[in-house]
């Protein structure tokens, strides 16, 4: 089934349910048909957007699917040069930016005969170096990703999710799809603002939250949390990075969730693994997801079987990137991990984030997890800084009031091996982050190199 058929089926199945606040599935389809008619595109054409998470953005996504076109949502955080690069790279036929009116035309009959293996979406992943890479996603792969999210995050009919993870990111698109596969409601929030999110949770009776850890961090530390009724929230999921045990605990206290999962995946293959019980094992990436097989190389690198229903089939125009990431039918994630005695996966970090200090491997996440447990730490990132004697010196970049002495004493009192303790602490006001909430360690490393 392609995504145009999928939308048609949803509108026939439960026309009375809300697809978006105050817009039912029955009302959605006629709107989508007119926008699709107004786009003036042929099947396969690329429709690019540079938009916030508004209702209009989600309607454009569906209109592109209805017309059999390829939706290319681009981040408003990209520079003009990067945008130009992506627009030329995908060969956009139409570009819509904030302030442009929604197209409106004659009812489009719907590209109901498109093969589900055709491309429906291209997402650009920034990576930490080099040009952005286009990741083409088929109708079938995105539907499979939506279903696996619905199942593994425990969604059902009438569930309501906060649509704030960017629709130009895999988490945003799959939240929309998962909701519209199960007959749920996607409540758009244009851009992240914790107070506004708390208001939406209360007023829209949000039942599931699927956010990057940083956003959960903002929610549970917000002064307005206590004043808001968040009792409608039943399911929590996070992705993009592992949560610290402290943050897992804070989220559990704030929301008392029935379901609390860690979703480990990527743009290329939507779900790698699911840590099903975050309360029991905070930060754990758990077991391979329903569509997935995983393998750990001797180096610890996590590889994922590309025969997953949720997998891409290679980058857009980038044989160099294919060659680097795809090996004999497996996708090399660039992440390192290990499996514990129960058979559960833990992600230790990126292959290139590993710190080698005095010949010993130190995974930044392990040290960060300990430091984040100190009450005087708001946020922390651990990196390796060039050191003449050690090769790399474990260095903690800290947001918060805890002093170096207090933090060192805290590490000594923890189970962390002594040699993994930071040799140096630097205090900053905030940490640089990507749109999906990942700490940009490379940027921190570059900054510390400059002023070291
Ligand atoms: P992206 O394609 O932007 O979603 O980035 C995918 C990468 O994000 C993965 O290869 C991991 O490095 C990281 N990532 C995503 N989810 C998690 C998670 N739950 N735990 C740890 N790292 C994650």
Tab-separated table of C-alpha atoms in Angstrom, residues 83-422:
chain	number	residue	atom	x	y	z
A	83	UNK	CA	19.677	25.164	1.366
A	84	UNK	CA	20.810	25.983	-2.161
A	85	UNK	CA	22.908	22.852	-2.155
A	86	UNK	CA	20.002	20.629	-1.029
A	87	UNK	CA	17.504	22.228	-3.443
A	88	UNK	CA	19.854	21.682	-6.371
A	89	UNK	CA	20.819	18.206	-5.168
A	90	UNK	CA	17.209	16.986	-5.006
A	91	UNK	CA	16.168	18.926	-8.123
A	92	UNK	CA	13.176	20.550	-6.411
A	93	UNK	CA	10.272	21.381	-8.729
A	94	UNK	CA	8.447	23.391	-6.058
A	95	UNK	CA	9.817	25.135	-2.943
A	96	UNK	CA	7.563	26.411	-0.149
A	97	UNK	CA	8.822	28.647	2.625
A	98	UNK	CA	7.241	30.299	5.650
A	99	UNK	CA	4.804	32.965	4.552
A	100	UNK	CA	4.018	31.337	1.190
A	101	UNK	CA	0.279	30.662	0.806
A	102	UNK	CA	-0.816	27.022	0.729
A	103	UNK	CA	-1.456	25.997	-2.880
A	104	UNK	CA	-5.130	25.524	-3.671
A	105	UNK	CA	-6.372	23.982	-6.881
A	106	UNK	CA	-8.801	21.516	-8.356
A	107	UNK	CA	-9.241	18.198	-6.572
A	108	UNK	CA	-6.323	15.929	-7.410
A	109	UNK	CA	-7.573	12.406	-8.219
A	110	UNK	CA	-4.749	10.820	-6.183
A	111	UNK	CA	-1.727	8.811	-7.324
A	112	UNK	CA	-3.235	5.634	-5.968
A	113	UNK	CA	-1.342	3.375	-8.359
A	114	UNK	CA	2.210	4.322	-7.319
A	115	UNK	CA	4.368	1.339	-6.429
A	116	UNK	CA	4.989	1.334	-2.680
A	117	UNK	CA	8.695	0.880	-3.345
A	118	UNK	CA	8.907	4.296	-5.027
A	119	UNK	CA	10.422	7.186	-3.126
A	120	UNK	CA	7.970	9.257	-1.076
A	121	UNK	CA	10.389	11.362	0.937
A	122	UNK	CA	13.978	12.572	0.977
A	123	UNK	CA	15.394	13.617	4.339
A	124	UNK	CA	18.746	15.358	4.508
A	125	UNK	CA	21.023	14.262	7.314
A	126	UNK	CA	23.538	16.800	8.360
A	127	UNK	CA	26.119	14.460	9.791
A	128	UNK	CA	28.941	16.229	11.566
A	129	UNK	CA	31.174	16.838	8.576
A	130	UNK	CA	30.810	17.276	4.850
A	131	UNK	CA	27.826	18.003	2.661
A	132	UNK	CA	24.328	17.033	3.790
A	133	UNK	CA	23.321	13.611	2.465
A	134	UNK	CA	19.906	12.938	0.981
A	135	UNK	CA	18.249	9.808	2.372
A	136	UNK	CA	15.469	8.637	0.020
A	137	UNK	CA	12.675	6.770	1.801
A	138	UNK	CA	10.069	4.635	0.068
A	139	UNK	CA	6.346	4.607	0.851
A	140	UNK	CA	6.705	1.063	2.176
A	141	UNK	CA	9.715	1.832	4.385
A	142	UNK	CA	8.037	4.809	6.020
A	143	UNK	CA	4.783	2.930	6.555
A	144	UNK	CA	6.760	0.101	8.148
A	145	UNK	CA	8.518	2.656	10.374
A	146	UNK	CA	5.194	4.195	11.385
A	147	UNK	CA	3.718	0.802	12.277
A	148	UNK	CA	6.750	-0.263	14.247
A	149	UNK	CA	6.639	2.996	16.202
A	150	UNK	CA	2.920	2.555	16.890
A	151	UNK	CA	3.470	-0.978	18.144
A	152	UNK	CA	6.651	-0.442	20.099
A	153	UNK	CA	5.608	2.862	21.683
A	154	UNK	CA	2.201	1.429	22.572
A	155	UNK	CA	-0.070	3.698	20.487
A	156	UNK	CA	-3.725	3.038	19.822
A	157	UNK	CA	-6.889	4.640	18.491
A	158	UNK	CA	-7.466	8.213	19.624
A	159	UNK	CA	-3.952	8.609	20.964
A	160	UNK	CA	-2.689	12.172	20.739
A	161	UNK	CA	0.936	13.103	20.285
A	162	UNK	CA	2.790	16.393	20.472
A	163	UNK	CA	4.125	17.118	16.966
A	164	UNK	CA	7.166	19.159	17.819
A	165	UNK	CA	10.060	17.029	16.634
A	166	UNK	CA	10.837	18.665	13.281
A	167	UNK	CA	8.982	17.291	10.282
A	168	UNK	CA	12.301	17.532	8.428
A	169	UNK	CA	13.647	14.854	10.789
A	170	UNK	CA	12.827	11.158	10.834
A	171	UNK	CA	11.272	11.400	14.329
A	172	UNK	CA	8.811	14.089	13.222
A	173	UNK	CA	7.729	12.350	10.028
A	174	UNK	CA	7.250	9.006	11.754
A	175	UNK	CA	5.281	10.557	14.614
A	176	UNK	CA	2.893	11.969	12.030
A	177	UNK	CA	2.689	8.657	10.182
A	178	UNK	CA	2.301	6.534	13.294
A	179	UNK	CA	-0.601	8.703	14.490
A	180	UNK	CA	-2.305	8.646	11.102
A	181	UNK	CA	-1.918	4.895	10.790
A	182	UNK	CA	-3.627	4.191	14.112
A	183	UNK	CA	-6.321	6.865	13.903
A	184	UNK	CA	-4.574	9.183	16.350
A	185	UNK	CA	-4.192	12.942	16.419
A	186	UNK	CA	-1.010	14.884	15.636
A	187	UNK	CA	-0.918	18.153	17.572
A	188	UNK	CA	1.566	20.423	15.794
A	189	UNK	CA	3.796	22.791	17.744
A	190	UNK	CA	5.625	25.168	15.398
A	191	UNK	CA	8.904	25.368	17.309
A	192	UNK	CA	10.136	24.141	20.634
A	193	UNK	CA	9.111	26.088	23.692
A	194	UNK	CA	8.754	24.131	26.936
A	195	UNK	CA	6.048	26.346	28.477
A	196	UNK	CA	3.988	26.173	25.292
A	197	UNK	CA	4.486	22.390	25.137
A	198	UNK	CA	3.171	22.053	28.709
A	199	UNK	CA	0.152	24.148	27.775
A	200	UNK	CA	-0.540	21.937	24.739
A	201	UNK	CA	-0.146	18.770	26.814
A	202	UNK	CA	-2.808	19.998	29.226
A	203	UNK	CA	-5.239	21.599	26.764
A	204	UNK	CA	-4.960	19.008	23.992
A	205	UNK	CA	-4.874	16.054	26.430
A	206	UNK	CA	-1.670	14.703	24.874
A	207	UNK	CA	-1.299	10.978	25.580
A	208	UNK	CA	2.123	10.233	24.098
A	209	UNK	CA	5.361	12.166	23.991
A	210	UNK	CA	8.179	11.181	21.663
A	211	UNK	CA	10.993	13.686	21.972
A	212	UNK	CA	14.753	14.053	22.060
A	213	UNK	CA	16.185	13.796	25.608
A	214	UNK	CA	17.035	17.531	25.653
A	215	UNK	CA	13.362	18.415	25.216
A	216	UNK	CA	12.344	16.100	28.050
A	217	UNK	CA	15.058	17.780	30.079
A	218	UNK	CA	13.500	21.196	29.398
A	219	UNK	CA	10.019	19.915	30.298
A	220	UNK	CA	10.876	18.315	33.622
A	221	UNK	CA	12.958	21.313	34.730
A	222	UNK	CA	10.357	23.892	33.772
A	223	UNK	CA	8.821	25.972	36.547
A	224	UNK	CA	5.342	25.565	35.041
A	225	UNK	CA	5.378	21.775	35.175
A	226	UNK	CA	3.859	21.738	38.661
A	227	UNK	CA	1.006	24.043	37.631
A	228	UNK	CA	0.008	22.009	34.563
A	229	UNK	CA	-2.159	18.895	34.425
A	230	UNK	CA	-0.053	16.373	32.500
A	231	UNK	CA	-1.994	13.316	33.687
A	232	UNK	CA	-3.188	12.537	30.136
A	233	UNK	CA	0.361	11.437	29.190
A	234	UNK	CA	0.525	7.662	29.146
A	235	UNK	CA	3.458	6.812	26.900
A	236	UNK	CA	6.941	8.261	26.745
A	237	UNK	CA	9.501	7.536	24.057
A	238	UNK	CA	12.779	9.178	23.260
A	239	UNK	CA	15.385	8.925	20.531
A	240	UNK	CA	18.402	10.704	19.131
A	241	UNK	CA	20.635	10.069	22.111
A	242	UNK	CA	20.570	7.984	25.292
A	243	UNK	CA	18.968	9.514	28.376
A	244	UNK	CA	20.932	9.681	31.588
A	245	UNK	CA	19.501	7.704	34.507
A	246	UNK	CA	18.806	10.977	36.302
A	247	UNK	CA	16.669	12.247	33.450
A	248	UNK	CA	14.809	8.929	33.173
A	249	UNK	CA	13.946	9.196	36.860
A	250	UNK	CA	12.814	12.814	36.554
A	251	UNK	CA	10.586	11.940	33.564
A	252	UNK	CA	9.073	9.008	35.417
A	253	UNK	CA	8.306	11.248	38.419
A	254	UNK	CA	6.794	13.960	36.226
A	255	UNK	CA	4.589	11.749	34.022
A	256	UNK	CA	4.148	8.330	35.724
A	257	UNK	CA	4.141	6.689	32.267
A	258	UNK	CA	2.713	3.234	31.518
A	259	UNK	CA	5.132	2.882	28.600
A	260	UNK	CA	8.634	4.364	28.590
A	261	UNK	CA	10.871	3.336	25.716
A	262	UNK	CA	14.226	4.253	24.290
A	263	UNK	CA	14.044	4.197	20.489
A	264	UNK	CA	17.443	3.713	18.904
A	265	UNK	CA	17.498	4.315	15.161
A	266	UNK	CA	18.405	6.667	12.346
A	267	UNK	CA	17.214	8.381	9.211
A	268	UNK	CA	18.595	5.547	7.070
A	269	UNK	CA	16.842	2.708	8.941
A	270	UNK	CA	14.151	4.069	11.173
A	271	UNK	CA	14.362	1.672	14.115
A	272	UNK	CA	17.395	-0.328	15.178
A	273	UNK	CA	16.385	-1.364	18.671
A	274	UNK	CA	13.973	-0.587	21.485
A	275	UNK	CA	14.781	-0.353	25.179
A	276	UNK	CA	11.348	-1.358	26.455
A	277	UNK	CA	11.623	-0.674	30.140
A	278	UNK	CA	13.522	2.519	30.823
A	279	UNK	CA	12.612	2.506	34.498
A	280	UNK	CA	14.287	-0.837	35.019
A	281	UNK	CA	17.238	-0.067	32.742
A	282	UNK	CA	17.658	3.663	32.163
A	283	UNK	CA	19.418	4.498	28.907
A	284	UNK	CA	19.424	0.886	27.687
A	285	UNK	CA	18.842	0.408	23.942
A	286	UNK	CA	17.323	-3.033	24.569
A	287	UNK	CA	16.579	-5.587	21.891
A	288	UNK	CA	16.479	-5.421	18.089
A	289	UNK	CA	13.248	-3.808	16.887
A	290	UNK	CA	10.450	-5.774	15.191
A	291	UNK	CA	11.796	-5.309	11.644
A	292	UNK	CA	15.469	-5.515	12.508
A	293	UNK	CA	18.516	-7.714	12.938
A	294	UNK	CA	21.631	-6.291	14.566
A	295	UNK	CA	25.229	-7.366	14.705
A	296	UNK	CA	28.181	-6.041	16.680
A	297	UNK	CA	31.540	-6.036	14.937
A	298	UNK	CA	34.680	-6.991	16.886
A	299	UNK	CA	35.347	-3.235	17.157
A	300	UNK	CA	31.998	-2.789	18.908
A	301	UNK	CA	30.433	-1.017	15.916
A	302	UNK	CA	26.688	-1.641	15.593
A	303	UNK	CA	25.590	-2.877	12.150
A	304	UNK	CA	21.978	-3.247	11.013
A	305	UNK	CA	20.596	-5.652	8.418
A	306	UNK	CA	19.469	-3.639	5.397
A	307	UNK	CA	16.722	-6.138	4.654
A	308	UNK	CA	14.712	-4.355	7.381
A	309	UNK	CA	11.339	-3.195	6.042
A	310	UNK	CA	12.252	0.228	7.452
A	311	UNK	CA	15.541	0.563	5.566
A	312	UNK	CA	16.571	2.972	2.836
A	313	UNK	CA	18.172	1.609	-0.316
A	314	UNK	CA	21.181	3.919	-0.487
A	315	UNK	CA	21.869	7.676	-0.448
A	316	UNK	CA	20.672	10.114	-3.110
A	317	UNK	CA	23.454	10.657	-5.666
A	318	UNK	CA	26.165	9.719	-3.168
A	319	UNK	CA	27.997	6.523	-4.124
A	320	UNK	CA	30.865	7.674	-1.862
A	321	UNK	CA	28.553	7.688	1.181
A	322	UNK	CA	27.040	4.322	0.164
A	323	UNK	CA	30.468	2.823	-0.001
A	324	UNK	CA	31.303	4.045	3.483
A	325	UNK	CA	28.070	2.997	5.211
A	326	UNK	CA	26.872	-0.087	3.330
A	327	UNK	CA	28.775	-3.361	3.597
A	328	UNK	CA	27.421	-6.647	2.224
A	329	UNK	CA	23.797	-5.835	2.932
A	330	UNK	CA	24.517	-4.304	6.342
A	331	UNK	CA	24.355	-0.670	7.388
A	332	UNK	CA	27.320	0.465	9.478
A	333	UNK	CA	25.905	2.913	12.015
A	334	UNK	CA	29.163	4.476	13.209
A	335	UNK	CA	27.926	3.818	16.758
A	336	UNK	CA	29.713	1.586	19.233
A	337	UNK	CA	27.860	-0.551	21.711
A	338	UNK	CA	27.976	-3.648	23.853
A	339	UNK	CA	25.509	-6.314	24.923
A	340	UNK	CA	25.038	-6.999	28.652
A	341	UNK	CA	24.539	-10.330	30.399
A	342	UNK	CA	20.743	-10.136	29.826
A	343	UNK	CA	21.281	-9.775	26.078
A	344	UNK	CA	20.382	-6.071	26.012
A	345	UNK	CA	22.213	-3.513	23.887
A	346	UNK	CA	23.832	-0.370	25.277
A	347	UNK	CA	25.145	2.390	23.037
A	348	UNK	CA	28.542	3.613	24.169
A	349	UNK	CA	29.019	6.434	21.670
A	350	UNK	CA	30.098	7.226	18.152
A	351	UNK	CA	33.124	5.407	16.772
A	352	UNK	CA	34.829	8.784	16.410
A	353	UNK	CA	33.747	10.145	19.833
A	354	UNK	CA	35.700	7.499	21.724
A	355	UNK	CA	38.350	9.040	23.947
A	356	UNK	CA	41.664	7.212	24.174
A	357	UNK	CA	43.410	8.454	27.282
A	358	UNK	CA	46.680	6.909	28.410
A	359	UNK	CA	45.955	3.997	26.059
A	360	UNK	CA	42.593	3.249	27.699
A	361	UNK	CA	39.237	3.633	25.936
A	362	UNK	CA	36.829	5.983	27.660
A	363	UNK	CA	33.253	6.285	26.380
A	364	UNK	CA	32.019	9.842	27.006
A	365	UNK	CA	28.460	8.682	27.765
A	366	UNK	CA	29.537	6.602	30.726
A	367	UNK	CA	31.275	9.584	32.331
A	368	UNK	CA	28.427	11.948	31.443
A	369	UNK	CA	25.912	9.636	33.057
A	370	UNK	CA	27.799	9.796	36.370
A	371	UNK	CA	28.307	13.569	36.254
A	372	UNK	CA	24.662	14.220	35.360
A	373	UNK	CA	23.715	12.547	38.647
A	374	UNK	CA	25.199	15.466	40.615
A	375	UNK	CA	22.464	17.931	41.650
A	376	UNK	CA	24.648	20.909	40.639
A	377	UNK	CA	24.881	19.751	37.012
A	378	UNK	CA	22.250	20.915	34.527
A	379	UNK	CA	23.905	19.408	31.467
A	380	UNK	CA	27.274	17.957	30.671
A	381	UNK	CA	29.302	16.751	27.702
A	382	UNK	CA	32.552	14.838	27.970
A	383	UNK	CA	35.163	15.071	25.230
A	384	UNK	CA	38.813	14.231	24.674
A	385	UNK	CA	41.197	17.185	24.468
A	386	UNK	CA	44.662	16.728	22.984
A	387	UNK	CA	47.152	16.066	25.774
A	388	UNK	CA	50.867	15.639	25.358
A	389	UNK	CA	51.217	12.900	27.957
A	390	UNK	CA	47.867	11.053	27.759
A	391	UNK	CA	47.153	11.469	24.052
A	392	UNK	CA	43.707	12.683	25.001
A	393	UNK	CA	42.624	14.156	28.314
A	394	UNK	CA	39.091	13.426	29.535
A	395	UNK	CA	37.468	16.842	29.791
A	396	UNK	CA	33.981	17.677	31.033
A	397	UNK	CA	32.121	20.686	29.682
A	398	UNK	CA	29.592	21.527	32.365
A	399	UNK	CA	26.465	23.655	32.550
A	400	UNK	CA	25.635	24.165	36.231
A	401	UNK	CA	26.996	25.321	39.540
A	402	UNK	CA	28.902	22.241	40.681
A	403	UNK	CA	32.629	22.966	41.066
A	404	UNK	CA	35.457	20.827	39.720
A	405	UNK	CA	36.300	19.655	43.270
A	406	UNK	CA	32.712	18.641	43.994
A	407	UNK	CA	32.449	16.797	40.715
A	408	UNK	CA	35.713	14.960	41.209
A	409	UNK	CA	34.589	13.855	44.674
A	410	UNK	CA	31.286	12.747	43.124
A	411	UNK	CA	33.125	10.623	40.532
A	412	UNK	CA	35.347	9.077	43.214
A	413	UNK	CA	32.268	8.072	45.192
A	414	UNK	CA	30.685	6.500	42.079
A	415	UNK	CA	31.411	3.145	40.423
A	416	UNK	CA	33.270	4.937	37.585
A	417	UNK	CA	36.816	3.631	37.115
A	418	UNK	CA	39.321	6.167	38.459
A	419	UNK	CA	41.152	6.590	35.156
A	420	UNK	CA	37.918	7.646	33.447
A	421	UNK	CA	37.439	10.661	35.726
A	422	UNK	CA	37.720	13.991	33.937
